[in-house]
Amino acid sequence: MKNKLMKQEIRETRKLIVYILAYMAVLSALTMLTAGVAEAGILPPPLI
């Protein structure tokens, strides 16, 4: 029983890591896109 629980935890942890990596990738892509657009002067830079 304990072994099964461990496997489930590992699976959930892996899923969480994948989600975090995907989120970070999307975030960096958006940042790069925003920076590129701001440099091109098409849109005003975001007010952060």
Short mmCIF file of C-alpha atoms in Angstrom, two decimals:
data_model
loop_
_atom_site.label_atom_id
_atom_site.label_comp_id
_atom_site.label_asym_id
_atom_site.label_seq_id
_atom_site.Cartn_x
_atom_site.Cartn_y
_atom_site.Cartn_z
CA MET A 1 0.00 0.00 0.00
CA LYS A 2 2.78 2.40 0.93
CA ASN A 3 4.62 1.70 -2.32
CA LYS A 4 1.51 2.53 -4.36
CA LEU A 5 1.11 5.81 -2.50
CA MET A 6 4.74 6.71 -3.21
CA LYS A 7 4.33 6.05 -6.93
CA GLN A 8 1.25 8.26 -7.04
CA GLU A 9 3.12 11.05 -5.25
CA ILE A 10 6.01 10.79 -7.69
CA ARG A 11 3.61 10.95 -10.63
CA GLU A 12 1.87 14.03 -9.21
CA THR A 13 5.20 15.71 -8.49
CA ARG A 14 6.35 15.07 -12.06
CA LYS A 15 3.12 16.53 -13.40
CA LEU A 16 3.63 19.61 -11.22
CA ILE A 17 7.20 20.04 -12.48
CA VAL A 18 6.00 19.78 -16.09
CA TYR A 19 3.32 22.39 -15.42
CA ILE A 20 5.86 24.75 -13.82
CA LEU A 21 8.29 24.32 -16.73
CA ALA A 22 5.52 24.95 -19.27
CA TYR A 23 4.39 28.03 -17.33
CA MET A 24 7.95 29.38 -17.22
CA ALA A 25 8.42 28.74 -20.94
CA VAL A 26 5.19 30.59 -21.78
CA LEU A 27 6.16 33.44 -19.47
CA SER A 28 9.62 33.86 -21.01
CA ALA A 29 8.15 33.67 -24.52
CA LEU A 30 5.65 36.39 -23.65
CA THR A 31 8.40 38.52 -22.12
CA MET A 32 10.58 38.15 -25.21
CA LEU A 33 7.62 38.94 -27.47
CA THR A 34 6.71 42.02 -25.42
CA ALA A 35 10.34 43.19 -25.42
CA GLY A 36 10.57 42.70 -29.19
CA VAL A 37 7.35 44.59 -29.80
CA ALA A 38 8.41 47.38 -27.44
CA GLU A 39 11.78 47.67 -29.20
CA ALA A 40 10.07 47.82 -32.59
CA GLY A 41 7.96 50.67 -31.22
CA ILE A 42 4.67 49.16 -32.39
CA LEU A 43 3.11 49.24 -28.94
CA PRO A 44 3.96 51.31 -25.88
CA PRO A 45 5.91 49.29 -23.30
CA PRO A 46 3.79 47.75 -20.53
CA LEU A 47 3.50 49.87 -17.41
CA ILE A 48 5.17 47.66 -14.81
#
